[in-house]
Amino acid sequence: MRHDRAGLKEWIGLAVLVLPVLLMSMDMTVLYFALPFLSATLEPSATQQLWIVDIYAFMLAGLLITMGTLGDRIGRRLLLMIGAGVFGASSLAAAYADSSELLIVARAVLGVSGAVLAPSTLALIRDMFHDPGQRRTAIAVWTAGLSGGAALGPIVSGLLLEKFWWGSVFLINVPMAVLILFLGPWLLPEYRAPKPGRFDLLGAVLSLGAVIPVIYGVKELADDGFAWTYVGVTAAGVAVGVLFLLRQRAAASPLIDLGMFRDRGFSASVGVNLVALFALVGILLFATQWVQIVHGLSPLEAGLWTLPAPLAVAVTSSTAAVLAKTVRPGYLIATGLVIAAAGFAIMTQLRPDSPLAVAIVGSSVLSAGVGLAMPLTADLIVSSAPPESVGAAAALPETSNQLGGALGVAVLGSIGAAVYTRDVSDATGGLKPEAAEAAEGSLGGAAEVARHLPADVSRPLLDSAAEAFTRGMNVAAVVGGALMLVSAVVAAALMRHIAPPGATAAPADTLAPEPEQTAVGSSD
């Protein structure tokens, strides 16, 4: 098959499309350093402080599918322009918020508009890049922007807060939003489904009611430990999710065509996204704390030392786009997961007195493996969908990322916390009950307790806490690495029938009874 190749306009347009995902992912992490400053100014309660941090991610995850489908109906470029405008306006409101309530509302609106950005941009890449090789390269750049924004958030925040007030971490979004609004109509094409059907409002409500409770419940279980309230919230979200699936099967114009999941490449790609982010986010949470508390770096220093990981993603994402021209994507994805497992293996060797390079190399190798797999799964997802449903399909990678990340923090975090609590308890026997409870609860709690103890007591407590935390991280890394290896085998088996563009179809075998296909989307 021959495809129209993109020209200079499309590649400049890609730069415009990277800006929204950079904004979206930066706002996930930009409050890391700003929180103490805004807390001193606005004096939020403990509950308000949690909502300031979390409401953005909750709204983002809950509305991705709805916004992707809406873009298919009203126009992907139009929705992107609306989202960029609202994102800039709500960033301005957040920067100058004079109360906690106003900041929470502004962050919620940021989440709603952020839910527009990822599916709209990925769907527009499908519209702009018809050649499979060029499309994969474009998605690799998109993936690098997505991961780079999350890494840049804390760094940009730390640099701004050295010179300006806390609102500057939001104000930086405004000029980029204006740039998108100015260049988008000139460089980006418009696409809307010719016969979109009626918008499934009930499905949209059910989608929101499923994703938000699950992510909230899982996150709180990870943060506060087991509680029936959080279990109930999570179970309610799962129940609503079942209703959502039933609704999608019955609706004349569903938000998501469940028939797409009958394609093994499509369903396996969504699964790989979820599992990869499960392991990646879960273990990097440990690595961040180890670098700051065990190794003693400041937050800004720790942020700067995380830069090799997104750089590794950028390199392997680009490499994946080149290799996918001749190598089956299933094998490349499996290779990426094996590389990620090697990164986990390095993390199992980490000790409290290990050089910083061990953690940096381990996290970078892990990120590199995920970076090799993620652009290929995103390409398989959007190229498998019919043109009129690409926006809805494009929402699935980021939705699975959000769910996978929340589950990773909960499951791997719980495993590490259980090991930590068991191993540190011997060092807390002589402390007061409230101090012992705080020290056994987390590494940060132990560090805070140690600050108020004499040196001859605090040093053994810190050493024991660091040892226990590192051992918990080692165990979590073993689980994550094993999961990566199993996922690699499954990905290779389920995607082996997908040939690179232009490859000659190989005879079908008993393990791959589906007809040979290429990783090429519908020409639109």
Coordinates of C-alpha atoms in Angstrom, one line a residue:
M1 CA 0.0 0.0 0.0
R2 CA 1.2 3.5 -0.8
H3 CA 0.5 6.4 1.5
D4 CA 0.7 10.2 1.0
R5 CA 3.8 11.3 2.9
A6 CA 3.7 14.3 5.2
G7 CA 5.4 17.5 4.3
L8 CA 7.0 20.4 6.2
K9 CA 3.7 21.8 7.3
E10 CA 2.7 18.6 9.0
W11 CA 6.0 18.3 10.8
I12 CA 5.7 21.9 12.1
G13 CA 2.2 21.0 13.0
L14 CA 3.5 18.1 15.1
A15 CA 5.5 20.6 17.1
V16 CA 2.3 22.4 17.9
L17 CA 0.7 19.1 18.9
V18 CA 3.5 18.4 21.3
L19 CA 2.9 21.6 23.3
P20 CA -0.6 20.5 24.6
V21 CA 0.7 17.1 25.9
L22 CA 3.7 18.9 27.4
L23 CA 1.3 21.2 29.3
M24 CA -1.0 18.3 30.3
S25 CA 1.8 16.2 31.7
M26 CA 3.7 19.1 33.4
D27 CA 0.6 20.0 35.4
M28 CA 0.5 16.5 36.8
T29 CA 3.8 17.2 38.7
V30 CA 4.2 21.0 38.8
L31 CA 2.8 21.3 42.3
Y32 CA 5.5 19.1 43.9
F33 CA 7.6 22.1 45.0
A34 CA 4.8 24.8 45.0
L35 CA 2.6 23.1 47.6
P36 CA 4.4 24.4 50.7
F37 CA 4.4 28.0 49.3
L38 CA 0.7 28.0 48.4
S39 CA -0.2 26.3 51.7
A40 CA 1.5 29.1 53.6
T41 CA -0.5 31.7 51.6
L42 CA -3.9 30.2 51.2
E43 CA -3.8 28.1 54.5
P44 CA -5.9 25.2 53.1
S45 CA -7.1 22.4 55.4
A46 CA -5.6 19.0 55.1
T47 CA -8.6 17.9 53.0
Q48 CA -8.4 20.9 50.8
Q49 CA -4.7 20.4 50.2
L50 CA -5.4 16.8 49.0
W51 CA -8.0 18.0 46.6
I52 CA -5.7 20.8 45.3
V53 CA -3.2 18.1 44.4
D54 CA -5.5 15.3 43.2
I55 CA -8.5 16.9 41.5
Y56 CA -6.6 17.6 38.3
A57 CA -5.7 13.9 37.8
F58 CA -9.2 12.7 38.7
M59 CA -11.0 14.9 36.2
L60 CA -8.3 14.2 33.5
A61 CA -8.7 10.4 33.9
G62 CA -12.5 10.5 34.2
L63 CA -13.1 12.5 31.0
L64 CA -10.5 11.2 28.5
I65 CA -12.9 8.8 26.7
T66 CA -15.7 11.3 26.7
M67 CA -13.5 14.1 25.3
G68 CA -12.0 11.8 22.6
T69 CA -15.5 10.8 21.4
L70 CA -16.7 14.5 21.5
G71 CA -13.7 15.4 19.2
D72 CA -14.8 12.8 16.7
R73 CA -18.2 14.5 16.6
I74 CA -17.6 18.3 16.7
G75 CA -14.1 18.3 15.2
R76 CA -10.8 17.3 16.7
R77 CA -9.0 20.6 15.9
L78 CA -11.9 22.6 17.2
L79 CA -12.0 20.7 20.5
L80 CA -8.3 21.1 20.8
M81 CA -8.6 24.8 20.4
I82 CA -11.3 25.0 23.0
G83 CA -9.3 22.9 25.4
A84 CA -6.2 25.0 24.9
G85 CA -8.2 28.2 25.5
V86 CA -9.8 26.8 28.7
F87 CA -6.5 25.4 29.9
G88 CA -4.9 28.8 29.5
A89 CA -7.8 30.7 31.2
S90 CA -8.0 28.2 34.1
S91 CA -4.2 28.4 34.5
L92 CA -4.5 32.2 34.9
A93 CA -7.3 31.7 37.4
A94 CA -5.2 29.2 39.4
A95 CA -2.2 31.6 39.4
Y96 CA -4.2 34.4 41.0
A97 CA -6.5 32.3 43.2
D98 CA -6.9 34.0 46.5
S99 CA -8.6 31.1 48.3
S100 CA -8.3 27.3 48.5
E101 CA -11.8 26.8 47.1
L102 CA -11.0 28.9 44.0
L103 CA -7.8 27.0 43.4
I104 CA -9.6 23.7 43.7
V105 CA -12.1 24.8 41.1
A106 CA -9.4 26.1 38.8
R107 CA -7.5 22.8 39.1
A108 CA -10.7 20.9 38.3
V109 CA -11.2 22.9 35.2
L110 CA -7.6 22.4 34.2
G111 CA -8.3 18.6 34.5
V112 CA -11.3 18.9 32.3
S113 CA -9.5 20.8 29.6
G114 CA -6.4 18.6 30.0
A115 CA -8.7 15.6 29.1
V116 CA -9.1 17.2 25.7
L117 CA -5.4 17.5 24.9
A118 CA -4.1 13.9 24.8
P119 CA -6.8 12.3 22.7
S120 CA -7.2 15.3 20.4
T121 CA -3.4 15.5 19.7
L122 CA -3.0 11.7 19.1
A123 CA -6.0 11.6 16.8
L124 CA -4.7 14.5 14.8
I125 CA -1.4 12.8 14.3
R126 CA -3.3 9.9 12.7
D127 CA -5.1 12.5 10.4
M128 CA -1.8 14.2 9.5
F129 CA 0.6 11.3 9.0
H130 CA -0.8 8.6 6.7
D131 CA 2.5 6.9 6.0
P132 CA 3.1 4.3 8.7
G133 CA 6.8 5.1 9.2
Q134 CA 6.2 8.8 9.5
R135 CA 3.3 8.2 11.8
R136 CA 5.4 6.1 14.2
T137 CA 8.1 8.8 14.2
A138 CA 5.4 11.4 15.0
I139 CA 4.0 9.3 17.8
A140 CA 7.5 8.8 19.2
V141 CA 7.9 12.5 19.4
W142 CA 4.5 12.8 21.0
T143 CA 5.5 10.1 23.6
A144 CA 8.7 12.0 24.4
G145 CA 6.7 15.1 25.0
L146 CA 4.3 13.3 27.3
S147 CA 7.1 11.7 29.4
G148 CA 9.3 14.8 29.3
G149 CA 6.6 17.1 30.6
A150 CA 6.1 14.9 33.7
A151 CA 9.9 15.1 34.4
L152 CA 10.1 18.8 33.6
G153 CA 7.2 19.8 35.9
P154 CA 9.1 19.6 39.2
I155 CA 12.2 21.1 37.7
V156 CA 10.4 24.1 36.1
S157 CA 8.5 24.5 39.4
G158 CA 11.7 24.6 41.5
L159 CA 13.4 27.1 39.2
L160 CA 10.4 29.4 39.1
L161 CA 9.9 29.4 42.8
E162 CA 13.5 30.6 43.4
K163 CA 12.5 33.9 41.8
F164 CA 8.7 34.2 41.7
W165 CA 5.6 33.5 43.8
W166 CA 3.8 30.1 43.7
G167 CA 1.3 31.2 41.0
S168 CA 4.1 31.4 38.5
V169 CA 4.0 27.6 38.1
F170 CA 0.6 28.0 36.5
L171 CA 1.2 31.2 34.7
I172 CA 3.8 29.6 32.5
N173 CA 1.0 27.7 30.8
V174 CA -0.6 30.8 29.4
P175 CA 1.9 31.8 26.6
M176 CA 2.0 28.2 25.4
A177 CA -1.8 28.0 25.3
V178 CA -1.8 31.3 23.3
L179 CA 0.8 29.8 20.9
I180 CA -1.4 26.8 20.3
L181 CA -4.5 29.0 19.7
F182 CA -2.5 31.1 17.2
L183 CA -0.7 28.4 15.2
G184 CA -3.3 25.6 15.4
P185 CA -5.8 26.9 12.8
W186 CA -3.0 27.4 10.3
L187 CA -1.1 24.2 10.7
L188 CA -3.6 21.5 11.9
P189 CA -6.3 19.9 9.8
E190 CA -9.8 19.5 10.9
Y191 CA -11.7 16.2 11.0
R192 CA -15.1 15.2 12.2
A193 CA -17.0 12.0 11.6
P194 CA -19.4 12.4 8.6
K195 CA -22.2 10.6 10.4
P196 CA -21.4 10.6 14.1
G197 CA -24.8 9.6 15.5
R198 CA -26.2 10.8 18.8
F199 CA -23.8 11.6 21.6
D200 CA -24.1 9.0 24.4
L201 CA -24.6 11.3 27.4
L202 CA -25.5 8.4 29.7
G203 CA -22.3 6.6 28.6
A204 CA -20.3 9.7 29.4
V205 CA -21.7 9.9 32.9
L206 CA -21.1 6.3 33.5
S207 CA -17.5 6.6 32.3
L208 CA -16.8 9.4 34.7
G209 CA -18.6 7.5 37.5
A210 CA -16.4 4.5 36.9
V211 CA -12.9 5.9 36.4
I212 CA -12.9 8.6 39.2
P213 CA -14.0 6.3 42.1
V214 CA -11.6 3.5 41.1
I215 CA -8.6 5.9 40.8
Y216 CA -9.6 7.7 44.0
G217 CA -10.2 4.5 46.0
V218 CA -7.0 2.8 44.9
K219 CA -5.0 6.0 45.5
E220 CA -6.3 6.3 49.1
L221 CA -5.7 2.7 49.8
A222 CA -2.1 3.2 48.8
D223 CA -1.8 6.4 50.8
D224 CA -3.7 5.6 54.0
G225 CA -3.7 1.8 54.1
F226 CA -6.7 -0.6 54.1
A227 CA -10.1 0.9 54.9
W228 CA -13.5 -0.4 54.1
T229 CA -14.6 3.0 52.9
Y230 CA -12.0 3.1 50.2
V231 CA -12.7 -0.5 49.3
G232 CA -16.4 0.4 48.9
V233 CA -15.6 3.4 46.7
T234 CA -13.4 1.3 44.5
A235 CA -16.0 -1.5 44.3
A236 CA -18.6 1.1 43.4
G237 CA -16.5 2.4 40.6
V238 CA -16.0 -1.2 39.3
A239 CA -19.8 -1.7 39.4
V240 CA -20.4 1.5 37.4
G241 CA -17.7 0.3 35.0
V242 CA -19.7 -2.9 34.4
L243 CA -22.8 -0.7 33.7
F244 CA -20.7 1.4 31.3
L245 CA -19.6 -1.7 29.3
L246 CA -23.2 -2.9 29.2
R247 CA -24.3 0.5 28.0
Q248 CA -21.6 0.5 25.3
R249 CA -22.8 -2.8 24.0
A250 CA -26.4 -1.6 23.8
A251 CA -26.0 2.0 22.6
A252 CA -26.6 2.8 18.9
S253 CA -23.6 5.3 19.0
P254 CA -21.4 4.2 21.8
L255 CA -18.5 6.2 23.1
I256 CA -16.2 3.2 22.6
D257 CA -16.8 0.5 20.0
L258 CA -16.1 -2.6 22.1
G259 CA -15.7 -4.6 18.8
M260 CA -12.3 -3.0 18.5
F261 CA -11.1 -5.2 21.4
R262 CA -11.7 -8.3 19.4
D263 CA -8.6 -7.3 17.5
R264 CA -5.7 -9.0 19.4
G265 CA -3.2 -6.2 18.5
F266 CA -5.6 -3.5 19.8
S267 CA -6.5 -5.2 23.1
A268 CA -3.0 -6.4 23.8
S269 CA -1.7 -2.8 23.2
V270 CA -4.2 -1.4 25.7
G271 CA -3.1 -4.1 28.2
V272 CA 0.6 -3.4 27.7
N273 CA 0.0 0.3 28.3
L274 CA -1.8 -0.5 31.6
V275 CA 0.8 -3.0 32.8
A276 CA 3.8 -0.9 31.8
L277 CA 2.6 2.1 33.7
F278 CA 1.6 -0.1 36.6
A279 CA 5.2 -1.2 37.0
L280 CA 6.9 2.1 36.0
V281 CA 4.9 4.5 38.2
G282 CA 4.9 2.1 41.1
I283 CA 8.7 1.6 41.2
L284 CA 9.6 5.3 40.4
L285 CA 7.7 6.4 43.4
F286 CA 10.2 4.4 45.5
A287 CA 13.1 5.6 43.5
T288 CA 12.1 9.3 44.1
Q289 CA 11.9 8.8 47.8
W290 CA 15.2 6.8 47.9
V291 CA 17.1 9.6 46.1
Q292 CA 15.7 12.3 48.3
I293 CA 15.5 10.8 51.8
V294 CA 18.0 7.9 51.7
H295 CA 20.6 9.5 49.5
G296 CA 19.9 13.0 50.9
L297 CA 19.4 15.1 47.7
S298 CA 17.2 18.2 47.7
P299 CA 13.9 18.0 45.7
L300 CA 15.4 20.2 42.9
E301 CA 18.6 18.1 42.8
A302 CA 16.5 15.0 42.7
G303 CA 14.4 16.4 39.9
L304 CA 17.5 17.2 37.9
W305 CA 18.8 13.7 38.4
T306 CA 15.6 12.2 37.0
L307 CA 16.3 13.8 33.6
P308 CA 18.2 10.8 32.2
A309 CA 15.0 8.8 32.3
P310 CA 12.9 10.9 29.9
L311 CA 16.0 11.3 27.7
A312 CA 16.2 7.5 27.5
V313 CA 12.5 7.5 26.6
A314 CA 13.1 10.0 23.8
V315 CA 16.0 7.9 22.4
T316 CA 14.2 4.5 22.5
S317 CA 10.9 6.0 21.2
S318 CA 12.8 7.3 18.1
T319 CA 14.6 3.9 17.8
A320 CA 11.3 2.1 17.9
A321 CA 10.0 4.2 15.0
V322 CA 13.0 3.2 12.9
L323 CA 13.1 -0.5 13.8
A324 CA 9.3 -0.9 13.2
K325 CA 9.9 -0.5 9.5
T326 CA 11.4 -4.0 9.3
V327 CA 10.7 -5.7 12.6
R328 CA 7.3 -6.9 13.8
P329 CA 5.9 -4.5 16.4
G330 CA 5.0 -7.3 18.7
Y331 CA 8.6 -8.4 19.0
L332 CA 9.8 -4.9 19.5
I333 CA 7.2 -4.3 22.3
A334 CA 8.3 -7.6 23.9
T335 CA 11.9 -6.5 23.7
G336 CA 11.1 -3.2 25.4
L337 CA 9.4 -5.0 28.2
V338 CA 12.4 -7.3 28.6
I339 CA 14.7 -4.2 28.8
A340 CA 12.3 -2.8 31.4
A341 CA 12.7 -6.0 33.3
A342 CA 16.5 -5.5 33.2
G343 CA 15.9 -2.1 34.7
F344 CA 13.9 -3.7 37.5
A345 CA 16.8 -6.2 38.0
I346 CA 19.2 -3.3 38.6
M347 CA 16.8 -1.8 41.1
T348 CA 16.8 -5.1 43.1
Q349 CA 20.5 -4.6 43.7
L350 CA 20.0 -1.2 45.3
R351 CA 21.2 -0.8 48.9
P352 CA 21.1 2.2 51.3
D353 CA 24.8 2.9 50.7
S354 CA 24.7 2.3 46.9
P355 CA 26.1 5.0 44.6
L356 CA 23.5 7.3 43.2
A357 CA 24.4 6.0 39.7
V358 CA 22.8 2.6 40.5
A359 CA 19.3 4.2 41.0
I360 CA 19.8 6.5 38.0
V361 CA 20.9 3.7 35.7
G362 CA 18.2 1.4 36.9
S363 CA 15.4 3.9 36.4
S364 CA 16.8 5.0 33.1
V365 CA 17.0 1.4 31.7
L366 CA 13.5 0.8 33.0
S367 CA 12.2 4.0 31.3
A368 CA 14.1 3.1 28.1
G369 CA 12.3 -0.2 27.9
V370 CA 8.9 1.3 28.4
G371 CA 9.8 4.1 25.9
L372 CA 10.5 1.4 23.3
A373 CA 7.1 -0.2 23.7
M374 CA 4.7 2.8 24.3
P375 CA 4.8 4.6 20.9
L376 CA 4.2 1.2 19.2
T377 CA 1.2 0.4 21.3
A378 CA -0.2 3.9 20.7
D379 CA 0.3 3.5 17.0
L380 CA -1.4 0.1 17.0
I381 CA -4.4 1.5 18.9
V382 CA -5.0 4.5 16.7
S383 CA -4.2 2.7 13.4
S384 CA -6.6 -0.1 14.3
A385 CA -9.6 2.2 14.8
P386 CA -11.8 3.4 11.9
P387 CA -11.3 7.0 11.0
E388 CA -14.5 8.2 12.5
S389 CA -13.6 6.7 15.9
V390 CA -9.9 7.6 16.2
G391 CA -10.5 10.3 18.9
A392 CA -12.2 7.8 21.2
A393 CA -9.5 5.2 20.6
A394 CA -6.8 7.8 21.2
A395 CA -8.2 8.3 24.7
L396 CA -7.5 4.7 25.6
P397 CA -3.7 4.8 25.9
E398 CA -3.8 7.7 28.4
T399 CA -6.8 6.2 30.3
S400 CA -4.9 3.0 30.7
N401 CA -1.8 5.0 31.7
Q402 CA -3.8 6.7 34.5
L403 CA -5.4 3.5 35.8
G404 CA -2.1 1.6 35.5
G405 CA -0.2 4.2 37.4
A406 CA -2.8 4.3 40.2
L407 CA -2.8 0.5 40.5
G408 CA 1.0 0.4 40.5
V409 CA 1.2 2.9 43.3
A410 CA -1.4 1.0 45.3
V411 CA -0.1 -2.6 44.7
L412 CA 3.7 -2.2 44.5
G413 CA 3.4 0.6 47.2
S414 CA 1.5 -1.8 49.5
I415 CA 4.1 -4.5 49.0
G416 CA 7.0 -2.2 49.7
A417 CA 5.1 -0.7 52.7
A418 CA 4.4 -4.1 54.2
V419 CA 8.1 -5.1 54.0
Y420 CA 9.1 -1.7 55.4
T421 CA 6.8 -1.9 58.4
R422 CA 7.9 -5.4 59.2
D423 CA 11.6 -4.6 59.1
V424 CA 11.7 -1.2 60.8
S425 CA 9.6 -2.3 63.8
D426 CA 12.7 -3.6 65.7
A427 CA 14.1 0.0 65.7
T428 CA 11.0 1.6 67.0
G429 CA 10.6 -0.4 70.1
G430 CA 11.9 2.3 72.5
L431 CA 9.9 5.1 71.0
K432 CA 6.6 6.6 72.3
P433 CA 3.6 4.9 70.7
E434 CA 2.7 7.9 68.4
A435 CA 6.3 8.3 67.3
A436 CA 6.6 4.6 66.6
E437 CA 3.4 4.6 64.6
A438 CA 4.7 7.5 62.5
A439 CA 8.1 5.9 61.9
E440 CA 6.6 2.6 61.0
G441 CA 4.1 4.3 58.6
S442 CA 6.6 5.6 56.0
L443 CA 10.2 6.5 55.4
G444 CA 9.3 10.2 55.5
G445 CA 7.6 9.7 58.9
A446 CA 10.7 8.0 60.2
A447 CA 12.8 11.0 59.0
E448 CA 10.5 13.4 60.7
V449 CA 10.5 11.5 64.0
A450 CA 14.3 11.3 63.8
R451 CA 14.6 15.1 63.6
H452 CA 13.2 15.4 67.2
L453 CA 15.4 12.7 68.7
P454 CA 18.9 12.8 70.1
A455 CA 21.7 11.9 67.7
D456 CA 22.5 8.6 69.4
V457 CA 18.8 7.5 68.9
S458 CA 18.0 9.2 65.6
R459 CA 21.0 7.7 63.6
P460 CA 20.1 4.1 64.3
L461 CA 16.4 4.8 63.5
L462 CA 17.3 6.4 60.2
D463 CA 19.7 3.6 59.2
S464 CA 17.1 1.0 60.0
A465 CA 14.4 2.9 58.1
A466 CA 16.6 3.3 55.1
E467 CA 17.5 -0.4 55.1
A468 CA 13.8 -1.4 55.5
F469 CA 12.7 1.0 52.8
T470 CA 15.3 -0.2 50.4
R471 CA 14.5 -3.8 51.0
G472 CA 10.8 -3.1 50.4
M473 CA 11.8 -1.4 47.1
N474 CA 13.8 -4.5 46.2
V475 CA 10.9 -6.7 46.7
A476 CA 8.6 -4.4 44.7
A477 CA 11.2 -4.4 41.9
V478 CA 11.2 -8.2 41.8
V479 CA 7.4 -8.2 41.4
G480 CA 7.6 -5.5 38.7
G481 CA 10.3 -7.3 36.8
A482 CA 8.5 -10.6 36.8
L483 CA 5.3 -8.8 35.5
M484 CA 7.3 -7.3 32.7
L485 CA 8.7 -10.7 31.6
V486 CA 5.3 -12.3 31.6
S487 CA 3.9 -9.3 29.7
A488 CA 6.7 -9.6 27.2
V489 CA 5.8 -13.2 26.4
V490 CA 2.1 -12.4 26.2
A491 CA 2.7 -9.4 23.9
A492 CA 4.9 -11.4 21.5
A493 CA 2.3 -14.2 21.3
L494 CA -0.7 -12.0 20.8
M495 CA 0.9 -9.6 18.4
R496 CA 3.0 -11.9 16.3
H497 CA 0.5 -11.8 13.4
I498 CA 1.1 -8.1 12.9
A499 CA 3.7 -7.6 10.2
P500 CA 5.8 -4.4 9.6
P501 CA 4.6 -2.2 6.7
G502 CA 5.4 -3.8 3.3
A503 CA 6.3 -7.2 4.7
T504 CA 5.2 -10.3 3.0
A505 CA 2.5 -12.2 4.9
A506 CA 3.9 -15.3 6.5
P507 CA 1.8 -18.5 6.6
A508 CA -0.7 -18.6 9.5
D509 CA 0.1 -21.1 12.2
T510 CA -1.9 -22.6 15.0
L511 CA -0.8 -20.0 17.5
A512 CA -1.9 -17.1 15.3
P513 CA -5.0 -18.1 13.4
E514 CA -5.9 -14.6 12.5
P515 CA -5.1 -13.4 9.0
E516 CA -1.8 -11.6 8.5
Q517 CA -2.2 -7.9 8.8
T518 CA 0.1 -4.9 8.8
A519 CA 0.4 -2.2 11.3
V520 CA -1.2 0.3 9.0
G521 CA -4.3 2.4 9.7
S522 CA -7.3 3.0 7.5
S523 CA -6.5 5.6 4.9
D524 CA -8.6 8.6 5.6

